[in-house]
């Protein structure tokens, strides 16, 4: 496809379970970002990948959150032992180069019961 | 961390009217990005501004960057129902765009 894709589009899980969210960036884009958007809140930066450089993990809210990017393309955001406060829309974005515009995916809506 | 304030928080305008949304940063702006979000959808990129005084237009939307004031404005001329949504500004305060900070958005409704 032409744009950033994310899966699943919706995820409902029970408190304490682990979840994996997937992001397929636009082909050829070197930079990949994860953000989350909670109800009534702005976008919160989580993590940034740029090429083969070490990722900027400064936005991850706790050690329950981790992300990886395999082969410079697909990325997976993992949340372990989910909590109700993790409920949010998780957005992935990619850009051709650092400093270029970010193109966002449709997001994954995570609900932790 | 960078603070971005958008004003107004919400706006209701009649179709055909002009409107302006402002985005003010507490830090130096190396790049300013405008996005639009409709309910249940992702963010749609509108424009990117990088130089002081830069102004860009696309259809009826114009964005300007005032580097000295650390502020950007988004102006919509002759608004239409299709302009309705949430407008978000994002800023790069590092110069590397590694961590864009976003404002909380301006919700725009356009009435007939």
Coordinates of C-alpha atoms in Angstrom, one line a residue:
Chain A
X1 CA 0.0 0.0 0.0
X2 CA 1.0 3.6 -0.4
X3 CA 0.6 4.7 3.3
X4 CA 1.6 3.6 6.7
X5 CA -0.4 0.6 7.9
X6 CA -1.0 -0.6 11.5
X7 CA -2.5 -3.7 12.9
X8 CA -4.7 -4.5 14.6
X9 CA -7.0 -1.5 14.2
X10 CA -8.6 -2.3 17.5
X11 CA -7.4 -4.4 20.5
X12 CA -9.2 -5.2 23.6
X13 CA -7.3 -6.9 26.3
X14 CA -7.5 -7.7 30.0
X15 CA -5.3 -6.0 32.6
X16 CA -2.0 -7.9 33.0
X17 CA -1.9 -9.3 29.5
X18 CA 0.8 -8.5 27.0
X19 CA 0.0 -6.9 23.6
X20 CA 1.9 -6.4 20.4
X21 CA 1.1 -3.6 18.0
X22 CA 2.5 -3.7 14.5
X23 CA 3.5 -0.9 12.1
X24 CA 4.4 -1.1 8.4
X25 CA 6.0 2.2 7.3
X26 CA 6.0 3.6 3.9
X27 CA 8.5 1.8 1.8
X28 CA 11.9 3.5 1.7
X29 CA 11.2 5.7 4.8
X30 CA 14.2 5.6 7.1
X31 CA 12.6 7.2 10.2
X32 CA 9.8 5.6 12.2
X33 CA 8.0 7.0 15.2
X34 CA 5.5 5.7 17.8
X35 CA 3.1 8.1 19.5
X36 CA 0.1 7.6 21.6
X37 CA -3.0 9.7 22.0
X38 CA -5.1 9.4 25.1
X39 CA -8.7 10.7 25.2
X40 CA -8.6 14.5 25.4
X41 CA -4.8 14.5 25.3
X42 CA -2.3 15.5 22.7
X43 CA 0.1 13.2 21.0
X44 CA 2.7 11.8 23.4
X45 CA 6.0 10.8 21.9
X46 CA 7.1 7.2 22.7
X47 CA 10.1 6.1 20.5
X48 CA 12.0 7.1 17.4
X49 CA 14.0 4.9 15.0
X50 CA 16.3 6.3 12.4
X51 CA 18.2 4.0 10.1
X52 CA 20.7 1.8 11.9
X53 CA 21.1 4.3 14.8
X54 CA 20.2 3.5 18.3
X55 CA 16.5 4.3 18.9
X56 CA 15.5 7.3 21.0
X57 CA 13.5 5.6 23.7
X58 CA 13.2 8.7 25.9
X59 CA 9.4 8.8 25.6
X60 CA 8.6 5.3 26.7
X61 CA 6.6 5.7 29.9
X62 CA 7.8 2.6 31.7
X63 CA 9.9 -0.5 31.3
X64 CA 6.7 -2.4 30.4
X65 CA 7.0 -0.7 27.0
X66 CA 9.5 -1.8 24.3
X67 CA 9.7 -1.5 20.6
X68 CA 11.9 -2.9 17.9
X69 CA 12.3 -2.4 14.2
X70 CA 13.4 -5.3 12.1
X71 CA 15.3 -4.9 8.9
X72 CA 14.8 -1.2 8.9
X73 CA 11.2 -1.6 8.0
X74 CA 8.4 -3.2 10.1
X75 CA 8.2 -2.1 13.8
X76 CA 6.5 -3.8 16.7
X77 CA 5.5 -2.0 19.9
X78 CA 5.1 -4.4 22.9
X79 CA 3.3 -3.6 26.1
X80 CA 3.8 -6.1 28.9
X81 CA 1.4 -6.5 31.8
X82 CA -1.0 -4.0 30.5
X83 CA -2.7 -1.5 32.8
X84 CA -5.9 0.4 32.3
X85 CA -3.9 3.7 31.9
X86 CA -2.3 2.2 28.8
X87 CA -5.7 2.5 27.0
X88 CA -5.1 4.9 24.1
X89 CA -4.7 5.1 20.4
X90 CA -1.2 4.1 19.4
X91 CA 0.0 5.9 16.3
X92 CA 2.9 5.0 14.1
X93 CA 4.5 7.5 11.6
X94 CA 7.3 7.3 9.1
X95 CA 9.3 9.9 7.2
X96 CA 11.6 9.7 4.3
X97 CA 14.4 11.5 6.1
X98 CA 14.8 13.0 9.6
X99 CA 13.3 16.5 9.4
X100 CA 10.9 15.6 6.7
X101 CA 7.1 15.5 7.3
X102 CA 5.8 12.5 9.3
X103 CA 3.1 10.4 7.7
X104 CA 0.9 8.7 10.2
X105 CA -0.9 5.4 10.1
X106 CA -4.6 5.1 11.1
X107 CA -3.6 3.9 14.6
X108 CA -4.4 1.0 16.9
X109 CA -7.1 1.6 19.5
X110 CA -6.1 -0.3 22.7
X111 CA -8.6 -0.8 25.4
X112 CA -7.4 -2.5 28.6
X113 CA -10.3 -3.8 30.7
Chain B
X1 CA 10.3 19.6 27.1
X2 CA 8.8 21.9 24.6
X3 CA 5.4 23.3 25.3
X4 CA 3.0 24.0 22.4
X5 CA -0.1 26.0 23.0
X6 CA -2.9 26.1 20.4
X7 CA -5.6 28.7 20.4
X8 CA -8.5 28.6 20.3
X9 CA -9.2 25.1 21.7
X10 CA -12.4 24.9 19.7
X11 CA -14.0 27.0 17.1
X12 CA -17.4 27.0 15.4
X13 CA -17.7 29.0 12.2
X14 CA -20.4 29.4 9.6
X15 CA -19.6 28.0 6.2
X16 CA -17.9 30.6 4.0
X17 CA -16.3 32.4 6.9
X18 CA -12.5 32.8 7.4
X19 CA -10.7 31.6 10.5
X20 CA -7.3 31.5 12.1
X21 CA -5.7 29.0 14.4
X22 CA -2.5 29.8 16.3
X23 CA 0.3 27.7 17.7
X24 CA 2.8 29.2 20.1
X25 CA 6.0 27.5 21.3
X26 CA 7.9 28.0 24.5
X27 CA 11.1 27.1 22.7
X28 CA 13.0 27.8 19.5
X29 CA 11.2 26.4 16.4
X30 CA 13.4 24.5 13.9
X31 CA 10.4 23.2 12.1
X32 CA 6.6 23.5 12.5
X33 CA 4.2 20.9 11.1
X34 CA 0.4 21.2 10.7
X35 CA -1.9 18.2 10.7
X36 CA -5.6 17.6 10.5
X37 CA -7.3 14.7 12.2
X38 CA -10.9 13.5 11.7
X39 CA -12.6 11.4 14.3
X40 CA -11.4 7.8 14.1
X41 CA -8.8 8.5 11.5
X42 CA -5.1 9.1 11.5
X43 CA -3.4 12.5 11.1
X44 CA -3.3 14.0 7.7
X45 CA -0.2 16.1 6.9
X46 CA -1.0 19.6 5.7
X47 CA 2.1 21.7 5.7
X48 CA 5.7 22.0 7.0
X49 CA 7.4 25.3 7.7
X50 CA 11.0 25.6 8.4
X51 CA 12.2 29.1 7.9
X52 CA 11.3 32.2 9.6
X53 CA 8.7 34.2 7.7
X54 CA 7.9 31.2 5.5
X55 CA 4.4 31.0 4.2
X56 CA 2.8 28.1 2.4
X57 CA -0.6 27.6 0.9
X58 CA -2.6 24.6 -0.2
X59 CA -6.1 25.2 -1.7
X60 CA -7.8 27.4 0.9
X61 CA -5.4 26.8 3.8
X62 CA -2.4 29.1 4.4
X63 CA 0.2 28.6 7.2
X64 CA 2.8 31.1 8.3
X65 CA 5.8 30.8 10.6
X66 CA 7.0 33.7 12.7
X67 CA 10.3 32.5 14.0
X68 CA 10.9 35.5 16.3
X69 CA 7.6 35.1 18.1
X70 CA 8.0 31.3 18.0
X71 CA 4.5 31.1 16.6
X72 CA 2.7 29.8 13.6
X73 CA -0.8 30.5 12.3
X74 CA -3.1 28.5 10.1
X75 CA -5.6 30.4 8.1
X76 CA -8.6 29.0 6.3
X77 CA -10.4 31.1 3.8
X78 CA -14.0 30.6 2.9
X79 CA -14.4 27.6 5.2
X80 CA -16.3 24.5 4.1
X81 CA -17.8 21.5 6.0
X82 CA -14.9 19.5 4.7
X83 CA -12.6 21.6 6.7
X84 CA -14.1 20.3 10.0
X85 CA -11.8 18.3 12.2
X86 CA -9.0 18.7 14.7
X87 CA -6.0 20.7 13.7
X88 CA -2.7 19.9 15.4
X89 CA 0.6 21.7 15.2
X90 CA 3.8 19.8 15.8
X91 CA 7.2 21.3 16.5
X92 CA 10.8 20.2 16.2
X93 CA 12.9 21.8 18.9
X94 CA 16.0 19.8 18.4
X95 CA 16.7 20.5 14.8
X96 CA 16.8 16.8 14.0
X97 CA 13.0 16.1 14.1
X98 CA 13.8 13.1 16.3
X99 CA 11.1 14.0 18.7
X100 CA 8.3 16.2 17.5
X101 CA 6.1 17.7 20.2
X102 CA 2.4 18.3 19.4
X103 CA -0.1 20.7 20.7
X104 CA -3.5 19.5 22.1
X105 CA -5.3 20.6 19.0
X106 CA -8.0 22.9 17.8
X107 CA -11.4 21.4 17.1
X108 CA -13.1 23.1 14.2
X109 CA -16.8 22.8 13.4
X110 CA -18.2 24.4 10.3
X111 CA -22.0 25.0 10.3
X112 CA -24.2 25.4 7.2

